[in-house]
Coordinates of C-alpha atoms and ligand atoms in Angstrom, one line a residue:
X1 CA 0.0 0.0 0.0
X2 CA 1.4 3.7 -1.1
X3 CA 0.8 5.8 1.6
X4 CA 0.7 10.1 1.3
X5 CA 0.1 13.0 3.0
X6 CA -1.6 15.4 1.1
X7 CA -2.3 19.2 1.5
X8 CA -4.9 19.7 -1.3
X9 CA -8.7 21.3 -1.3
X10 CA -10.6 18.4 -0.8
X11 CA -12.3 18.9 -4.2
X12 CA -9.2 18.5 -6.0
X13 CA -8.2 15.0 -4.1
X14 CA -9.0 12.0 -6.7
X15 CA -9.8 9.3 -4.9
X16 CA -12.1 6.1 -5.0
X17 CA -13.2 7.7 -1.6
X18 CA -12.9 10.9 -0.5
X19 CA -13.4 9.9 3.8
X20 CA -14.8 13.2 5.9
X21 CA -14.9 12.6 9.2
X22 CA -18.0 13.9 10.8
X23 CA -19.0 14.4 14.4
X24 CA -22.1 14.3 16.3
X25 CA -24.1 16.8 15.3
X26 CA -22.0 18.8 13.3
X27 CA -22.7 17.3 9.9
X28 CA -20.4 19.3 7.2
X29 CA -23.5 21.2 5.5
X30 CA -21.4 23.7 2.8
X31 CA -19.9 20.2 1.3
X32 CA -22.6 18.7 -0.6
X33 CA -26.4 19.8 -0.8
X34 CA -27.1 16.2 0.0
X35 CA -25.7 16.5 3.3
X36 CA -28.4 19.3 4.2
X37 CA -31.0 16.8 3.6
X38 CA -29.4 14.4 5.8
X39 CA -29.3 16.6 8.4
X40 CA -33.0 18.0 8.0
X41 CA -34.2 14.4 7.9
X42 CA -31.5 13.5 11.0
X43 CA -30.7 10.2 8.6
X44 CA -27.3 10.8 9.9
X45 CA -26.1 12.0 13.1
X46 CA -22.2 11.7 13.0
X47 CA -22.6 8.5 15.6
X48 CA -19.1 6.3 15.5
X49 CA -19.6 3.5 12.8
X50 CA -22.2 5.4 10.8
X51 CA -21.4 5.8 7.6
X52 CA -22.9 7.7 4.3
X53 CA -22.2 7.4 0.8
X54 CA -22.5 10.6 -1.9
X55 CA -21.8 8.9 -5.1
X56 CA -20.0 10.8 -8.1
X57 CA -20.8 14.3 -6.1
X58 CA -20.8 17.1 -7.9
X59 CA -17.6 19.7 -7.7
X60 CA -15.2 16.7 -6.5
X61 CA -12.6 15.0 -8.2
X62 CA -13.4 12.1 -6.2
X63 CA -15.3 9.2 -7.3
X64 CA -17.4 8.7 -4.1
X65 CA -17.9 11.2 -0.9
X66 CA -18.0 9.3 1.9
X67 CA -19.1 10.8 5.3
X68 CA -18.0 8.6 8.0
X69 CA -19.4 9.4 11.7
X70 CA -16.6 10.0 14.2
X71 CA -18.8 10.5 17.7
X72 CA -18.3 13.2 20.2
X73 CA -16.0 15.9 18.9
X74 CA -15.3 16.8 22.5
X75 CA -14.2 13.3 23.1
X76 CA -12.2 12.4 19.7
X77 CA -8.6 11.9 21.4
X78 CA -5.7 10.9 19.0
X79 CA -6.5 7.5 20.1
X80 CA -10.2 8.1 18.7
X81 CA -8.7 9.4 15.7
X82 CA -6.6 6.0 15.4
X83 CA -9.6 3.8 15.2
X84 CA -11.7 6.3 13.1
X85 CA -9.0 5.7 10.7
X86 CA -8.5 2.0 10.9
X87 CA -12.1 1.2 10.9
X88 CA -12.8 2.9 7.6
X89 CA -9.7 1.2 5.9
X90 CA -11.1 -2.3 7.1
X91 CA -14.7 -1.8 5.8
X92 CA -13.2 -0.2 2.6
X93 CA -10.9 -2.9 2.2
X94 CA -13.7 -5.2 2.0
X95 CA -15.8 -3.5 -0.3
X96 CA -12.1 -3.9 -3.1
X97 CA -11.8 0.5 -3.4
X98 CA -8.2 0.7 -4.6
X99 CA -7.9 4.3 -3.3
X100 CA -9.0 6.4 -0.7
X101 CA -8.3 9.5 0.8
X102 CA -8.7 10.1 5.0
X103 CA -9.2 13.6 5.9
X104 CA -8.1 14.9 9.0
X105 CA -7.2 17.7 11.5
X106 CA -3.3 18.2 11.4
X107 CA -3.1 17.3 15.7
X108 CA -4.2 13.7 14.3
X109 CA -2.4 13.2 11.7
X110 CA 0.3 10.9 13.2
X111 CA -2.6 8.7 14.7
X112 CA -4.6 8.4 11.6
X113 CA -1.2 7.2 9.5
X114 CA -1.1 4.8 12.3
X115 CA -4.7 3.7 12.0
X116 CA -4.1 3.1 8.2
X117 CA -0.8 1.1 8.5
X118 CA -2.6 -1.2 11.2
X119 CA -5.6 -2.0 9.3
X120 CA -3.9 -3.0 6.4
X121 CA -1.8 -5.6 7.8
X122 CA -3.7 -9.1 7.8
X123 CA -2.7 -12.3 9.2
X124 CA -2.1 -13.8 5.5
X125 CA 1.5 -14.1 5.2
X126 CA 0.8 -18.2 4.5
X127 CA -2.0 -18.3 2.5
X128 CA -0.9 -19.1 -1.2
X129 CA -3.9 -17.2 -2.6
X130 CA -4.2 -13.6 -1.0
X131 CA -7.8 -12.7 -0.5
X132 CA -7.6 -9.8 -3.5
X133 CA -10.7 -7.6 -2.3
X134 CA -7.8 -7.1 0.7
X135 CA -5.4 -5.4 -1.2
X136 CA -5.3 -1.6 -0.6
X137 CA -3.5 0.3 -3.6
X138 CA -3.2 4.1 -2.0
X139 CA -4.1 5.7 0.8
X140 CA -3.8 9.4 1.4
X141 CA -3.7 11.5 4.8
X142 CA -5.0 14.7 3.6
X143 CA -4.6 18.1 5.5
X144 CA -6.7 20.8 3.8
X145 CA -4.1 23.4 3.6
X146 CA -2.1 21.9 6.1
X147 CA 1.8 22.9 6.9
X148 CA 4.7 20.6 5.4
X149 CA 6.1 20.4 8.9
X150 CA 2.9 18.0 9.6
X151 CA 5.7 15.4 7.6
X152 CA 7.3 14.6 11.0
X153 CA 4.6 13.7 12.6
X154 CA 3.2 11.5 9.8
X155 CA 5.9 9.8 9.4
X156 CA 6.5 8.8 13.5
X157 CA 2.5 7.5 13.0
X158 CA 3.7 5.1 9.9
X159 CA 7.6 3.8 11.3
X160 CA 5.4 2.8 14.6
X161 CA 2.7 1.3 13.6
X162 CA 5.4 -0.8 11.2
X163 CA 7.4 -2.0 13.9
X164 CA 3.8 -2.8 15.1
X165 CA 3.4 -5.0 12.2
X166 CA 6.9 -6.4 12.4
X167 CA 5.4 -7.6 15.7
X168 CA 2.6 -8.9 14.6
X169 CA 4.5 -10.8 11.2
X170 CA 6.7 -12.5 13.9
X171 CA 4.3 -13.6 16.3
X172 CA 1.7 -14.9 13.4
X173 CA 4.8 -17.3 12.3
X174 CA 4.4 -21.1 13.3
X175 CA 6.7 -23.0 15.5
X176 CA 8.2 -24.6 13.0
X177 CA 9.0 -21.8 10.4
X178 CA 10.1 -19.9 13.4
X179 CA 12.5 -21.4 15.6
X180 CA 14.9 -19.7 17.9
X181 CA 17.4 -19.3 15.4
X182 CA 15.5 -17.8 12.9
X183 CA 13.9 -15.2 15.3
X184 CA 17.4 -14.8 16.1
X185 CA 17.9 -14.3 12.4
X186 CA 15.0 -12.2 12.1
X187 CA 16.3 -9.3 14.5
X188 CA 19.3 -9.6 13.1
X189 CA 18.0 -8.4 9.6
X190 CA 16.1 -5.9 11.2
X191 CA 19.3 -4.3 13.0
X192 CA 21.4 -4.6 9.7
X193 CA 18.2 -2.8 7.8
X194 CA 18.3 0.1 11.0
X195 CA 21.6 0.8 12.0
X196 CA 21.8 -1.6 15.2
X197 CA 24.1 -3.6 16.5
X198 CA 23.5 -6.9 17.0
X199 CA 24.8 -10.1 18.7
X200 CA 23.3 -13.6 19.0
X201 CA 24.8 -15.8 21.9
X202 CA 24.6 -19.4 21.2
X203 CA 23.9 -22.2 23.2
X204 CA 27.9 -23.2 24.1
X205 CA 28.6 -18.8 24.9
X206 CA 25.4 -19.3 27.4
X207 CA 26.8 -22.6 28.7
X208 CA 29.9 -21.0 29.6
X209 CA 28.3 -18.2 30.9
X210 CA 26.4 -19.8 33.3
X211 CA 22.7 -19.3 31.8
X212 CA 21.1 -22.4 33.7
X213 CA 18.0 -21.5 34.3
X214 CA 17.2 -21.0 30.3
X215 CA 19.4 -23.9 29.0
X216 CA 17.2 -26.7 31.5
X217 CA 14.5 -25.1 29.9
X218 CA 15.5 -25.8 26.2
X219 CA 17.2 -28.9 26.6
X220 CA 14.3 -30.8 25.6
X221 CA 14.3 -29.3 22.2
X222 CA 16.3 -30.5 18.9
X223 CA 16.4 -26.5 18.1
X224 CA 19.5 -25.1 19.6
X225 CA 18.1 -21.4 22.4
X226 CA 19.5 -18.2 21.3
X227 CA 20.1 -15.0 23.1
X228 CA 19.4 -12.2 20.6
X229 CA 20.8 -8.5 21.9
X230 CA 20.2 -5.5 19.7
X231 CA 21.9 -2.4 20.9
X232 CA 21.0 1.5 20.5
X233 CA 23.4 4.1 21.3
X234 CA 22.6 8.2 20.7
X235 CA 25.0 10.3 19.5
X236 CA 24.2 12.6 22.8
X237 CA 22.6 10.0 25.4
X238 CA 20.7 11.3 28.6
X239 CA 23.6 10.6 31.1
X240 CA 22.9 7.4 33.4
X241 CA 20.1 6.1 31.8
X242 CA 20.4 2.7 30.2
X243 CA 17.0 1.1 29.1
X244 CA 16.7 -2.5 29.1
X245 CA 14.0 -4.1 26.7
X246 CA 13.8 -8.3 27.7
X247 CA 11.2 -10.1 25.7
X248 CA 10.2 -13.6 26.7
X249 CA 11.0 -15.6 23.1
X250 CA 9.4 -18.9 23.3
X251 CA 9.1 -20.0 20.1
X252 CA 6.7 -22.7 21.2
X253 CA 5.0 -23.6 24.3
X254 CA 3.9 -27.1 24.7
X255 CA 4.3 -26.8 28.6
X256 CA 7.5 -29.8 28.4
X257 CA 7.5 -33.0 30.7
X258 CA 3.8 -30.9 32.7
X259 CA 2.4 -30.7 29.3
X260 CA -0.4 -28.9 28.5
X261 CA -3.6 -29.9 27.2
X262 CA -4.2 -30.3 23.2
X263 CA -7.2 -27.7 22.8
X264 CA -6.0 -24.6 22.6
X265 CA -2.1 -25.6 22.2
X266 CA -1.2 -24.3 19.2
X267 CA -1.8 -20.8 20.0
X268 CA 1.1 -21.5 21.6
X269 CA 3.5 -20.2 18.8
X270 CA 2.4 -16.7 20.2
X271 CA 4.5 -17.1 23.1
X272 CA 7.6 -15.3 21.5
X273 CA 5.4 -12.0 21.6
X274 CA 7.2 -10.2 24.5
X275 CA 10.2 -10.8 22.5
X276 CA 8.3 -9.8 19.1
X277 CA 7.2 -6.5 21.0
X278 CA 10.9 -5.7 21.6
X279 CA 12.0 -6.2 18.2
X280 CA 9.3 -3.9 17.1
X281 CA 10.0 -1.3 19.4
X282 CA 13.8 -1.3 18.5
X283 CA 12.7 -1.2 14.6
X284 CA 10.9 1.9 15.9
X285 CA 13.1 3.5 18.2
X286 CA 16.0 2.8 15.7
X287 CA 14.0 4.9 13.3
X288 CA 12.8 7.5 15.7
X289 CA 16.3 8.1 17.2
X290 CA 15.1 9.1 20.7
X291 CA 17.9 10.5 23.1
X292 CA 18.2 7.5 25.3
X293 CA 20.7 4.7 25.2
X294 CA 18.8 1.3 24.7
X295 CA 19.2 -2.6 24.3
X296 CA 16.9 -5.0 24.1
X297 CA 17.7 -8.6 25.1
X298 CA 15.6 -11.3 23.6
X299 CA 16.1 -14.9 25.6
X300 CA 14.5 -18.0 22.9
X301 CA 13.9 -21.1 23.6
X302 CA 11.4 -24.0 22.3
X303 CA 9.6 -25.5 25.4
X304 CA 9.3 -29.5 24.7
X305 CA 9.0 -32.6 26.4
X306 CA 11.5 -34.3 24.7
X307 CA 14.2 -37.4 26.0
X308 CA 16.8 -35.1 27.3
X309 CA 13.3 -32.6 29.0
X310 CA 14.0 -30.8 32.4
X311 CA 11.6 -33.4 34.6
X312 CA 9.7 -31.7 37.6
X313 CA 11.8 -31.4 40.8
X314 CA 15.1 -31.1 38.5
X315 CA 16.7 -27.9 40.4
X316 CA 19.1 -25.2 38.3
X317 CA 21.0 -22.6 38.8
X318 CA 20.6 -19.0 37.0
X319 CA 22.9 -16.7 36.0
X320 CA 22.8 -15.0 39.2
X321 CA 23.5 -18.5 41.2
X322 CA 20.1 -18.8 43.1
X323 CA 19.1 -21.9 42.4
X324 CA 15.6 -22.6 41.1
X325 CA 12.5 -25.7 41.7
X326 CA 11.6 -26.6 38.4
X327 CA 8.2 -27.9 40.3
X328 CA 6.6 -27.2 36.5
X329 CA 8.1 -27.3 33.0
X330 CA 5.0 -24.7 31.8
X331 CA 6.1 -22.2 34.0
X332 CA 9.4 -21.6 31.6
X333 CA 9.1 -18.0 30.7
X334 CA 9.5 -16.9 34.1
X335 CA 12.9 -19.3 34.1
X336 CA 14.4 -17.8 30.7
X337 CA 13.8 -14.4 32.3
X338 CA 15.4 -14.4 35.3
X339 CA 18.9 -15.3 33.2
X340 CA 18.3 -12.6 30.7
X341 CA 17.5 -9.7 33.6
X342 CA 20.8 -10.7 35.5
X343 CA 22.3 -10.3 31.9
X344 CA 20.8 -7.2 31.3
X345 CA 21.7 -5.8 34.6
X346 CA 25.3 -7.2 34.0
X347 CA 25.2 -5.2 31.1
X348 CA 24.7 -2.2 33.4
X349 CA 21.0 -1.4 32.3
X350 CA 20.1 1.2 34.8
X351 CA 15.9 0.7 34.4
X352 CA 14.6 -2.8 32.8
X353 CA 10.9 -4.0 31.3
X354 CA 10.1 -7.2 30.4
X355 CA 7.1 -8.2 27.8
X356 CA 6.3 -12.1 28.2
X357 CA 2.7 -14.0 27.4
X358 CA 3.6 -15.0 31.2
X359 CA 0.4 -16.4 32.7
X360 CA -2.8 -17.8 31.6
X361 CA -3.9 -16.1 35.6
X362 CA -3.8 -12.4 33.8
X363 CA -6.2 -13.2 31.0
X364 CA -8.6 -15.1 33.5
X365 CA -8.0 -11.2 35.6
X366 CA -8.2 -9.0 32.8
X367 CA -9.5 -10.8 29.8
X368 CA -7.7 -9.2 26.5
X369 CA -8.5 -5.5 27.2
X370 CA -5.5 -4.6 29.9
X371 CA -2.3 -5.6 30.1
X372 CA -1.0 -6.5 33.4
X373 CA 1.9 -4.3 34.5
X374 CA 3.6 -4.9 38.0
X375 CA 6.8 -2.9 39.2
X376 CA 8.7 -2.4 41.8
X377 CA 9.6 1.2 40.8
X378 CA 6.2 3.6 41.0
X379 CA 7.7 6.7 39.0
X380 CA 9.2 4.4 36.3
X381 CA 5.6 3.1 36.0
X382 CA 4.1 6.4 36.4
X383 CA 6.0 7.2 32.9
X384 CA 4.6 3.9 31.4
X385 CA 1.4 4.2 32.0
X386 CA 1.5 7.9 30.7
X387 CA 2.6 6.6 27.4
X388 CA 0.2 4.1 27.3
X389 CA -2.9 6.7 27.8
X390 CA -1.4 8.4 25.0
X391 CA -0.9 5.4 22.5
X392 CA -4.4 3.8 23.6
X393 CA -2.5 0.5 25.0
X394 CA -4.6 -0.2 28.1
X395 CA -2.7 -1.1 30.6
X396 CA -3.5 -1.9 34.5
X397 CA -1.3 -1.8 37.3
X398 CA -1.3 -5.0 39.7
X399 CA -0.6 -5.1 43.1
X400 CA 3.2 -6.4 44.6
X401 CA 2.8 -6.9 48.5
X402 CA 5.5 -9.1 50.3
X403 CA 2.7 -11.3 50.8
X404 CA 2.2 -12.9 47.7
X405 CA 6.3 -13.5 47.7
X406 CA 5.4 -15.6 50.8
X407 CA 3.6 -17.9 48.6
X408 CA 6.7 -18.8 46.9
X409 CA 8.7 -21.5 49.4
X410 CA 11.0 -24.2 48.2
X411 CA 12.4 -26.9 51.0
X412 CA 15.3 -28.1 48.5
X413 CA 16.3 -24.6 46.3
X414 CA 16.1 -20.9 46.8
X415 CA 13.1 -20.8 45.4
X416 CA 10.5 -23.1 43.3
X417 CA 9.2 -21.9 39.8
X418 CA 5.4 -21.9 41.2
X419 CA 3.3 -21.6 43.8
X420 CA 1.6 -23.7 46.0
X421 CA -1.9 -22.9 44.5
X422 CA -2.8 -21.2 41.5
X423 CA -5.0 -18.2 43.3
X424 CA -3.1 -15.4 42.4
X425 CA -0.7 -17.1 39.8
X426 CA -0.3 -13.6 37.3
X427 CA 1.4 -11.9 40.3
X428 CA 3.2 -15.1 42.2
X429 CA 5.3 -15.1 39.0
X430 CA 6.2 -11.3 39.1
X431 CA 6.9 -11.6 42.7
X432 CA 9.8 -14.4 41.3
X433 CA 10.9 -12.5 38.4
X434 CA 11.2 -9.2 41.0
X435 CA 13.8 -11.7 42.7
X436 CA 16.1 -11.4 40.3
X437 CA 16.1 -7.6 39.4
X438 CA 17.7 -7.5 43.4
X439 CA 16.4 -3.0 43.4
X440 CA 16.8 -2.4 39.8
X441 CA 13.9 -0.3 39.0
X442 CA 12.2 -2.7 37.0
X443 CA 8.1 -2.9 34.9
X444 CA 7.3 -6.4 34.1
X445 CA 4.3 -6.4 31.0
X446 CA 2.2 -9.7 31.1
X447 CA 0.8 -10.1 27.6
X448 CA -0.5 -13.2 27.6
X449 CA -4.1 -11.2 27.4
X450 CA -3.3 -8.9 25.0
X451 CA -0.9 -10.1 22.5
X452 CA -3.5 -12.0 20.6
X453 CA -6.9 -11.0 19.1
X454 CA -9.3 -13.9 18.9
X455 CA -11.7 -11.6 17.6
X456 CA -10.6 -8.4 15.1
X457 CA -11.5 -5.2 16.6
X458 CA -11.8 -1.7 16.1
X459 CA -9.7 -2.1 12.6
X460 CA -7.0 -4.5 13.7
X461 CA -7.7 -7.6 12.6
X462 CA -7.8 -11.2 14.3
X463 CA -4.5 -13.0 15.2
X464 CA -1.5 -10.8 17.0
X465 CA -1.9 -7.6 17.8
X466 CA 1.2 -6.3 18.8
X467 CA 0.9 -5.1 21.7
X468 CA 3.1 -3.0 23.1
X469 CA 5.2 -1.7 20.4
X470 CA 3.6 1.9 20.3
X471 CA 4.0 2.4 24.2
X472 CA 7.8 1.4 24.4
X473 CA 8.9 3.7 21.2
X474 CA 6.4 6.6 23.1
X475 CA 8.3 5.5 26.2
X476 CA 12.1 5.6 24.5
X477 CA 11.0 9.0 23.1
X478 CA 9.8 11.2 25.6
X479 CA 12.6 10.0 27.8
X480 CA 14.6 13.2 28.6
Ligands
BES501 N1 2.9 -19.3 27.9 C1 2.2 -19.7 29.0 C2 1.2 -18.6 29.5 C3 0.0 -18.4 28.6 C4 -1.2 -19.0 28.8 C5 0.1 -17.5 27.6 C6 -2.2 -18.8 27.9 C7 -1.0 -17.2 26.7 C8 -2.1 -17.9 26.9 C9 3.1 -19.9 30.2 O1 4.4 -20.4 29.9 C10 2.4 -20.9 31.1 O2 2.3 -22.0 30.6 N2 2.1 -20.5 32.3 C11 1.4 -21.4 33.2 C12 2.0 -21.2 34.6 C13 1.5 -22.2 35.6 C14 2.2 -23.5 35.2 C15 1.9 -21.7 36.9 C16 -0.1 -21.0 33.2 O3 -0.4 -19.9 33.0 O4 -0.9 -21.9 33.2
ZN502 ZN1 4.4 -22.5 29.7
ZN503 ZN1 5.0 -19.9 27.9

């Protein structure tokens, strides 16, 4: 899809469809004598999801005037503006236009680029005949009379909404096109294309390093755990600030030697997301060139119950020598984390979030609407959860008392992997991964919720979603 920003007169934009938004109650009279009518009759009101086609109207280039309600005006935030956008690229998508032209105010214009990029993407990369009525030819963004400088911000709305899709390409990929090593290989073409350093440790570099807790949990696998780092480094950084982005990069979950059930299992090739979300951040913040120094670590593994499989009750040591209860081999995310935050903080990250499909516990606590965020930092968080009001990625802070670390008791190791019951089980497992972060201000993200769509919605459609992306790169940028 070509995508433009345009300054034009709207009567001079040739389009299939020429897209006016139009708010409640303040239908666009001067544009189109039709439009009185409507508004005399009260056929249209401007209410989100109504929609109105002027066909061949007179004085317009444009093949088709399209009025497409937009709600409140008092309550359409950039976020608003994203999923005006998005929703009327879906429903034009399906009705085969080749072109159409969005118009907009110039405050939203990095949000409507956003909302286009988004809805085109569609969870078809393995389908050998491409659906053709879902094949967009041009979209424009058009300012009337808008200022060139609107460019900058156009742009920012289309690099992250494509690291958002880069998300969502990796996480739609099966287990078996998409092992470790070719995520690995993935990030790496994704540096080389940005200007990022990258380095992949293999399996014998973590060996000798000491990453226990990650190599029990991929020794049941014939597909060798990498450790992806991609590295981001102003020319002027903010001094002592390092950002450290770790995304939980299981390539496939079968749940190893405490297997998981066959329904439902082979959804389970989302659960490199976290680390999908951090490679689409770092494609974005590459791009964006914010003034902090970043790196995001990205620990893979394939969780199987193979001959050589971690068994229950086997006990390992991390990278930071606690030692650890494997009590269940499904609980593995939490176990490749712990080695890549020591890393990380090895690596003299000053401030650290993690983005893992952790628990099946936060989607039974907040379904797929909110992400679960814990911390053990409150103005760290405080700047997250800014960004995510700004970039419409709910997310809601969960609670971290000592209480629910009291949960977690081992008689033979440190600690065990679970806890003793499953009440509680999205924020036993931050209370482990906090372990390990030993007063590192720290966010941990579970996505497990969020990451994938099993119904489309407001103009993204089914499969990943990528969640994430848009309030790390927000995140990285307005760090100062
Ligand atoms: N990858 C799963 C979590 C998950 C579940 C993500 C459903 C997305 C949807 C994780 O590795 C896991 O299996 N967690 C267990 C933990 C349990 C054994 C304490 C879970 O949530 O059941
Ligand atoms: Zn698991
Ligand atoms: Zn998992």
């Amino acid at each position: 899809m070509n995508l433009t920003l345009s300054f034009s007169q709207l009567a001079k934009i040739e389009a299939d469809a020429l897209v006016v938004p139009v708010f409640e109650g303040v239908l666009p009279v001067k544009l189109h004598p039709w439009i009185a009518q409507l508004e005399a009759s009260g056929e249209f009101k401007g209410k989100k999801g109504e929609t109105e086609v002027i066909p061949q109207p007179e004085g317009f280039l444009a093949k088709r005037l399209v009025l497409a309600g937009a709600g409140k005006e008092s309550a359409f935030t950039g976020t608003e503006a994203r999923k005006w956008a998005a929703t009327v690229v879906r429903s034009f998508k399906s009705k085969a236009l080749k072109s159409i032209a969005l118009v907009t105010g110039s405050e939203h214009v990095a949000f409507v680029a956003e909302g286009v990029v988004l809805a085109d993407w569609e969870a078809d990369a393995h389908k050998s005949k491409k659906d053709p009525s879902c094949k967009l030819e041009a979209v424009a963004v058009v300012v009337p009379g808008g200022d060139p400088s609107l460019e900058v911000a156009f742009e920012r709305g289309r690099i992250v909404a494509e690291g958002q899709n880069l998300t969502r390409d990796l996480a739609n990929e099966p287990g078996n096109l998409l092992p470790p090593r070719v995520l690995a290989e993935r990030a790496r073409q994704m540096a080389a294309d940005n200007g990022l350093q990258c380095e992949v440790l293999d399996e014998t570099k973590m060996r000798e390093l000491g990453f226990g807790a990650l190599l029990g949990v991929s020794q049941g696998s014939a597909e060798p755990p990498t450790f992806t780092i991609l590295r981001y480094e102003p020319a002027q950084a903010v001094e002592g600030v390092h950002l450290g982005l770790i995304g939980k990069g299981v390539t496939f979950d079968t749940g190893g030697i405490s297997i998981k059930p066959s329904e439902g299992m082979e959804k389970m090739k989302y659960d490199m997301s976290g680390g999908a979300a951090m490679i689409g951040a770092m494609y974005a913040i590459a791009r964006l060139k914010p003034s902090v120094r970043i790196t995001a670590f990205i620990p893979s593994v394939e969780n199987m119950p193979g001959s050589k499989a971690q068994r229950p009750g086997d006990i390992v040591t991390s990278l930071a020598g606690k030692t650890v209860e494997v009590l269940n081999t499904d609980a593995e995310g939490r176990l490749i984390l712990i080695d890549a935050i020591t890393y990380a903080k090895q690596q003299n990250c000053t401030h650290l979030i993690d983005a893992a499909t952790l628990t099946g516990a936060i989607a039974v606590a907040l379904g797929s609407v909110n992400c679960g965020a814990f911390t053990n930092d409150q103005p760290f968080m405080d700047r997250l959860l800014e960004s995510s009001r700004t970039q419409g990625e709910k997310i809601w802070q969960m609670p971290m008392d000592d209480e629910y670390k009291e949960m977690l008791k081992s008689p033979y190791a440190d600690l065990p992997n679970i806890s003793g019951g499953r009440y509680g089980g999205a924020i036993t497992a931050a209370k482990f991964l906090e372990e390990w972060t030993e007063g590192t201000p720290w966010i941990h993200l579970d996505i497990a919720g969020v990451a994938w769509l099993d119904e489309g919605k407001a103009g993204l459609a089914k499969g990943p979603s990528g969640f994430g992306v848009r309030t790390l790169a927000d995140l990285a940028c307005k760090w100062r």
